[in-house]
Coordinates of C-alpha atoms in Angstrom, one line a residue:
X1 CA -32.8 -152.3 82.9
X2 CA -36.0 -154.2 83.4
X3 CA -37.5 -156.2 80.5
X4 CA -40.7 -154.2 80.6
X5 CA -38.8 -151.2 79.4
X6 CA -37.7 -152.9 76.2
X7 CA -41.1 -152.6 74.6
X8 CA -41.6 -148.9 75.1
X9 CA -44.6 -148.0 77.3
X10 CA -46.5 -144.7 77.4
X11 CA -45.7 -142.3 80.2
X12 CA -48.0 -140.5 82.6
X13 CA -47.6 -136.8 83.5
X14 CA -46.0 -138.0 86.7
X15 CA -43.4 -139.9 84.8
X16 CA -44.8 -143.3 85.8
X17 CA -45.3 -145.9 83.0
X18 CA -48.7 -146.8 81.8
X19 CA -48.7 -150.5 81.1
X20 CA -51.3 -152.4 79.1
X21 CA -53.3 -153.1 82.2
X22 CA -54.9 -149.7 81.9
X23 CA -55.8 -150.5 78.3
X24 CA -57.3 -153.9 79.2
X25 CA -59.3 -152.5 82.1
X26 CA -60.7 -149.6 80.2
X27 CA -61.7 -151.8 77.3
X28 CA -63.4 -154.3 79.5
X29 CA -61.0 -157.2 78.9
X30 CA -59.9 -157.2 82.5
X31 CA -61.6 -156.4 85.8
X32 CA -59.7 -153.7 87.7
X33 CA -59.3 -153.5 91.5
X34 CA -60.8 -150.6 93.4
X35 CA -57.3 -149.0 93.5
X36 CA -56.7 -149.5 89.8
X37 CA -60.1 -148.0 88.9
X38 CA -59.4 -145.0 91.1
X39 CA -56.1 -144.6 89.3
X40 CA -57.8 -144.7 85.9
X41 CA -60.4 -142.1 87.0
X42 CA -57.4 -139.9 88.1
X43 CA -55.8 -140.4 84.7
X44 CA -59.0 -139.4 82.9
X45 CA -59.2 -136.2 84.9
X46 CA -55.5 -135.4 84.7
X47 CA -54.7 -136.2 81.1
X48 CA -58.1 -135.6 79.4
X49 CA -57.8 -136.7 75.7
X50 CA -54.0 -137.1 76.0
X51 CA -54.8 -140.4 77.7
X52 CA -56.2 -141.8 74.4
X53 CA -53.0 -140.8 72.5
X54 CA -51.1 -142.9 74.9
X55 CA -53.6 -145.8 74.8
X56 CA -53.4 -145.9 71.0
X57 CA -49.6 -145.9 71.3
X58 CA -49.6 -148.9 73.6
X59 CA -52.0 -150.7 71.3
X60 CA -50.3 -150.2 67.9
X61 CA -47.0 -148.4 68.7
X62 CA -48.0 -145.5 66.5
X63 CA -48.4 -141.9 67.7
X64 CA -51.5 -140.0 66.7
X65 CA -50.7 -136.5 67.8
X66 CA -54.3 -135.1 67.4
X67 CA -55.9 -135.9 70.7
X68 CA -59.5 -135.8 69.3
X69 CA -58.6 -138.2 66.5
X70 CA -56.9 -140.6 69.0
X71 CA -60.0 -140.5 71.2
X72 CA -62.3 -141.1 68.2
X73 CA -60.2 -144.0 67.0
X74 CA -60.1 -145.6 70.4
X75 CA -63.9 -145.6 70.8
X76 CA -64.4 -146.9 67.2
X77 CA -62.2 -149.8 68.1
X78 CA -64.3 -150.4 71.3
X79 CA -67.5 -150.2 69.3
X80 CA -66.0 -152.8 66.8
X81 CA -65.0 -155.0 69.8
X82 CA -68.6 -154.9 71.0
X83 CA -69.9 -155.7 67.5
X84 CA -67.5 -158.7 67.1
X85 CA -68.4 -160.0 70.6
X86 CA -72.1 -159.8 69.8
X87 CA -71.5 -161.8 66.6
X88 CA -69.2 -164.4 68.1
X89 CA -70.8 -164.5 71.5
X90 CA -67.4 -164.5 73.2
X91 CA -64.7 -162.0 74.3
X92 CA -62.4 -161.2 71.4
X93 CA -60.0 -158.9 73.2
X94 CA -59.0 -155.3 72.4
X95 CA -56.0 -156.4 70.4
X96 CA -58.0 -158.6 68.0
X97 CA -60.7 -155.9 67.6
X98 CA -58.0 -153.3 66.9
X99 CA -56.3 -155.5 64.3
X100 CA -59.6 -156.3 62.5
X101 CA -60.8 -152.7 62.6
X102 CA -57.6 -151.1 61.5
X103 CA -56.7 -153.7 58.8
X104 CA -60.1 -154.8 57.4
X105 CA -62.5 -151.9 58.1
X106 CA -60.5 -148.6 57.7
X107 CA -57.3 -150.1 56.1
X108 CA -55.1 -148.1 58.5
X109 CA -52.7 -151.1 58.8
X110 CA -51.5 -152.5 55.4
X111 CA -49.4 -155.6 56.3
X112 CA -49.5 -156.2 60.1
X113 CA -47.5 -159.1 61.5
X114 CA -48.5 -161.1 64.6
X115 CA -45.7 -162.0 67.0
X116 CA -46.0 -163.2 70.6
X117 CA -44.8 -160.6 73.1
X118 CA -42.2 -162.9 74.8
X119 CA -40.6 -163.6 71.4
X120 CA -40.7 -159.9 70.5
X121 CA -39.0 -159.0 73.8
X122 CA -36.3 -161.6 73.0
X123 CA -35.7 -160.1 69.6
X124 CA -35.7 -156.6 71.0
X125 CA -33.2 -157.5 73.7
X126 CA -30.8 -158.7 71.1
X127 CA -31.4 -155.9 68.7
X128 CA -31.3 -152.8 70.9
X129 CA -28.7 -153.7 73.5
X130 CA -25.0 -153.1 73.4
X131 CA -23.1 -156.5 73.4
X132 CA -20.4 -155.4 75.8
X133 CA -22.3 -153.5 78.5
X134 CA -25.9 -154.9 78.1
X135 CA -27.4 -151.4 78.1
X136 CA -29.3 -149.8 75.2
X137 CA -27.3 -148.9 72.1
X138 CA -27.2 -145.7 70.1
X139 CA -29.8 -146.5 67.6
X140 CA -32.3 -147.1 70.3
X141 CA -31.3 -143.8 71.9
X142 CA -32.0 -141.8 68.7
X143 CA -35.5 -143.3 68.4
X144 CA -36.4 -143.0 72.1
X145 CA -35.1 -139.5 72.5
X146 CA -37.4 -138.3 69.7
X147 CA -40.4 -140.0 71.3
X148 CA -39.5 -138.5 74.8
X149 CA -38.9 -135.1 73.3
X150 CA -42.3 -135.1 71.6
X151 CA -44.0 -136.3 74.8
X152 CA -42.3 -133.7 77.0
X153 CA -43.3 -130.9 74.6
X154 CA -46.8 -132.2 74.3
X155 CA -47.3 -132.3 78.1
X156 CA -45.2 -129.3 78.9
X157 CA -43.0 -131.5 81.1
X158 CA -39.2 -131.1 81.8
X159 CA -36.9 -133.5 80.1
X160 CA -33.2 -133.7 81.0
X161 CA -30.2 -135.5 79.5
X162 CA -26.9 -136.6 81.0
X163 CA -23.9 -137.1 78.7
X164 CA -21.4 -139.3 80.5
X165 CA -17.7 -139.7 79.5
X166 CA -15.3 -142.1 81.3
X167 CA -12.2 -140.2 82.2
X168 CA -8.8 -141.5 81.1
X169 CA -10.3 -144.7 79.6
X170 CA -7.6 -145.0 77.0
X171 CA -5.1 -145.5 79.9
X172 CA -7.2 -148.4 81.2
X173 CA -7.0 -150.1 77.8
X174 CA -3.3 -149.4 77.4
X175 CA -2.4 -150.7 80.8
X176 CA -4.7 -153.6 81.1
X177 CA -5.8 -154.5 77.6
X178 CA -9.2 -154.4 76.0
X179 CA -10.6 -157.2 78.3
X180 CA -9.8 -155.0 81.3
X181 CA -11.4 -152.1 79.6
X182 CA -14.6 -154.1 78.8
X183 CA -14.7 -155.2 82.5
X184 CA -14.4 -151.6 83.6
X185 CA -17.2 -150.5 81.3
X186 CA -19.5 -153.3 82.6
X187 CA -18.9 -152.2 86.2
X188 CA -19.5 -148.6 85.4
X189 CA -22.7 -149.3 83.6
X190 CA -23.9 -151.4 86.6
X191 CA -23.1 -148.6 89.0
X192 CA -24.9 -146.0 86.9
X193 CA -27.9 -148.3 86.3
X194 CA -28.4 -148.7 90.1
X195 CA -28.5 -144.9 90.6
X196 CA -31.3 -144.4 88.1
X197 CA -35.1 -144.5 88.4
X198 CA -37.0 -147.2 86.6
X199 CA -38.4 -144.7 84.1
X200 CA -35.0 -143.4 83.2
X201 CA -33.3 -144.7 80.0
X202 CA -29.5 -145.5 79.9
X203 CA -27.6 -145.9 76.6
X204 CA -24.0 -146.5 75.4
X205 CA -23.5 -143.7 72.9
X206 CA -20.2 -145.0 71.7
X207 CA -16.8 -146.0 73.0
X208 CA -16.5 -144.7 76.6
X209 CA -19.5 -142.3 76.2
X210 CA -23.0 -142.9 77.7
X211 CA -26.2 -141.0 77.8
X212 CA -29.2 -141.0 80.3
X213 CA -32.6 -139.7 79.4
X214 CA -34.4 -138.4 82.5
X215 CA -38.1 -137.8 81.9
X216 CA -40.0 -135.3 84.0
X217 CA -36.7 -134.1 85.7
X218 CA -35.6 -130.5 85.6
X219 CA -31.9 -129.4 85.3
X220 CA -31.5 -128.9 89.1
X221 CA -32.5 -132.4 89.9
X222 CA -30.5 -133.7 86.9
X223 CA -27.4 -132.1 88.4
X224 CA -28.0 -133.9 91.6
X225 CA -28.4 -137.2 89.7
X226 CA -25.2 -136.5 87.9
X227 CA -23.3 -135.7 91.1
X228 CA -24.6 -139.0 92.6
X229 CA -23.3 -141.0 89.6
X230 CA -19.9 -139.2 89.8
X231 CA -19.5 -140.0 93.5
X232 CA -20.6 -143.6 93.1
X233 CA -18.1 -144.3 90.2
X234 CA -15.3 -142.4 92.0
X235 CA -15.8 -144.4 95.2
X236 CA -15.6 -147.7 93.2
X237 CA -12.7 -146.4 91.1
X238 CA -10.8 -145.5 94.3
X239 CA -11.6 -148.8 95.9
X240 CA -10.4 -150.9 93.0
X241 CA -7.8 -148.5 91.5
X242 CA -7.3 -151.0 88.7
X243 CA -4.1 -152.5 90.1
X244 CA -3.3 -149.1 91.8
X245 CA -2.6 -147.5 88.4
X246 CA -5.9 -146.0 87.2
X247 CA -8.6 -144.4 89.4
X248 CA -11.9 -144.5 87.4
X249 CA -14.0 -141.4 87.3
X250 CA -16.6 -139.9 84.9
X251 CA -17.4 -136.5 83.7
X252 CA -21.0 -135.6 83.0
X253 CA -22.7 -132.8 81.0
X254 CA -26.3 -131.9 81.8
X255 CA -28.9 -130.2 79.7
X256 CA -32.7 -129.6 79.8
X257 CA -35.2 -129.3 77.0
X258 CA -36.7 -125.8 76.9
X259 CA -33.7 -124.1 78.6
X260 CA -31.0 -122.0 76.9
X261 CA -32.7 -122.2 73.5
X262 CA -32.8 -126.0 73.6
X263 CA -36.0 -126.8 71.7
X264 CA -35.3 -130.1 69.9
X265 CA -33.6 -133.5 70.5
X266 CA -30.4 -132.8 68.5
X267 CA -29.7 -129.5 70.3
X268 CA -30.4 -131.2 73.7
X269 CA -27.6 -133.8 72.9
X270 CA -25.2 -131.1 71.7
X271 CA -25.7 -129.0 74.8
X272 CA -25.2 -131.9 77.2
X273 CA -22.1 -133.0 75.2

C-alpha cells in the first residue's frame, strides 16, 4: 500500500481521497491551479457542510459529526489565522493557526504534541503493519473500519467487506515449514494488493485470514473483486504448485453495510466471515 494511506485521509463521496492540498488551498496557504480550484468548487457544491467535517478531520484527526459545528470551527480557525498574520506580518499557516486557536483560545486540545509528518509516517509504518506480510494489521483494521462505517452511513454510501481465507494453509506449513508458509503469505498479499484500488484497505486479520475494506462499492461489484482475487491467486498457485504438492487458492466471503440487516461494523465482519 502507498505511504500516503498510512496517515488516514478523508474521503470524497466518489471514494477519492482528499489530501491536505485541498485544506491548504482553501485556507490560502497555497495557490491552486485552475483545475484544482474547479475541483474545490465541485466539492463545495457536492458535499455542502460535510466538506468541513472532512477538513477538520485532516487538520486534527478528530471527527466532529455535527456539520454546522465543523464549519463554524473551520472559519474560526481561518479568522484566527488572519488575526495572527496581521500581528506577525507573515503567513503562519493553517496548522499553526489551528494549534494556537484550539490549545490557547478555546482549550479544545489539552496536551498536543508536534511531530514531523515524515517521522510520523515512519512510526505509523512500524506500528500498524504486519511484520510478515507488510500489510496493515488487525488493530488498524478495527480503527479504520469504524471510521469507514461512520463515513458510509453519514454520506449514504455503500461499503463492502471481503473476508479472505487461504485454503489448506496448514498443509503448506506442514510440507514446507513455516518459512515456506511465510513466503506463500507474502506472495498472496502481493497478488491481492495489486488487484485493489488505491482507496481500498487491506489487512491481515490473523493467521491465514485477511480482510479488505472497499469504500463506495456495492455487493455486486465486491463479488466481482472477490472473483478477480480468487482467479489471480489460483493462477499463481497452479503455476507454482509449491513443489507440485499444494495448489494455493483462497475462499472469500462478501458483505455490504446496509444489506441483510447489517447496520454496524461488527455485524459486517460477522456476515463476511
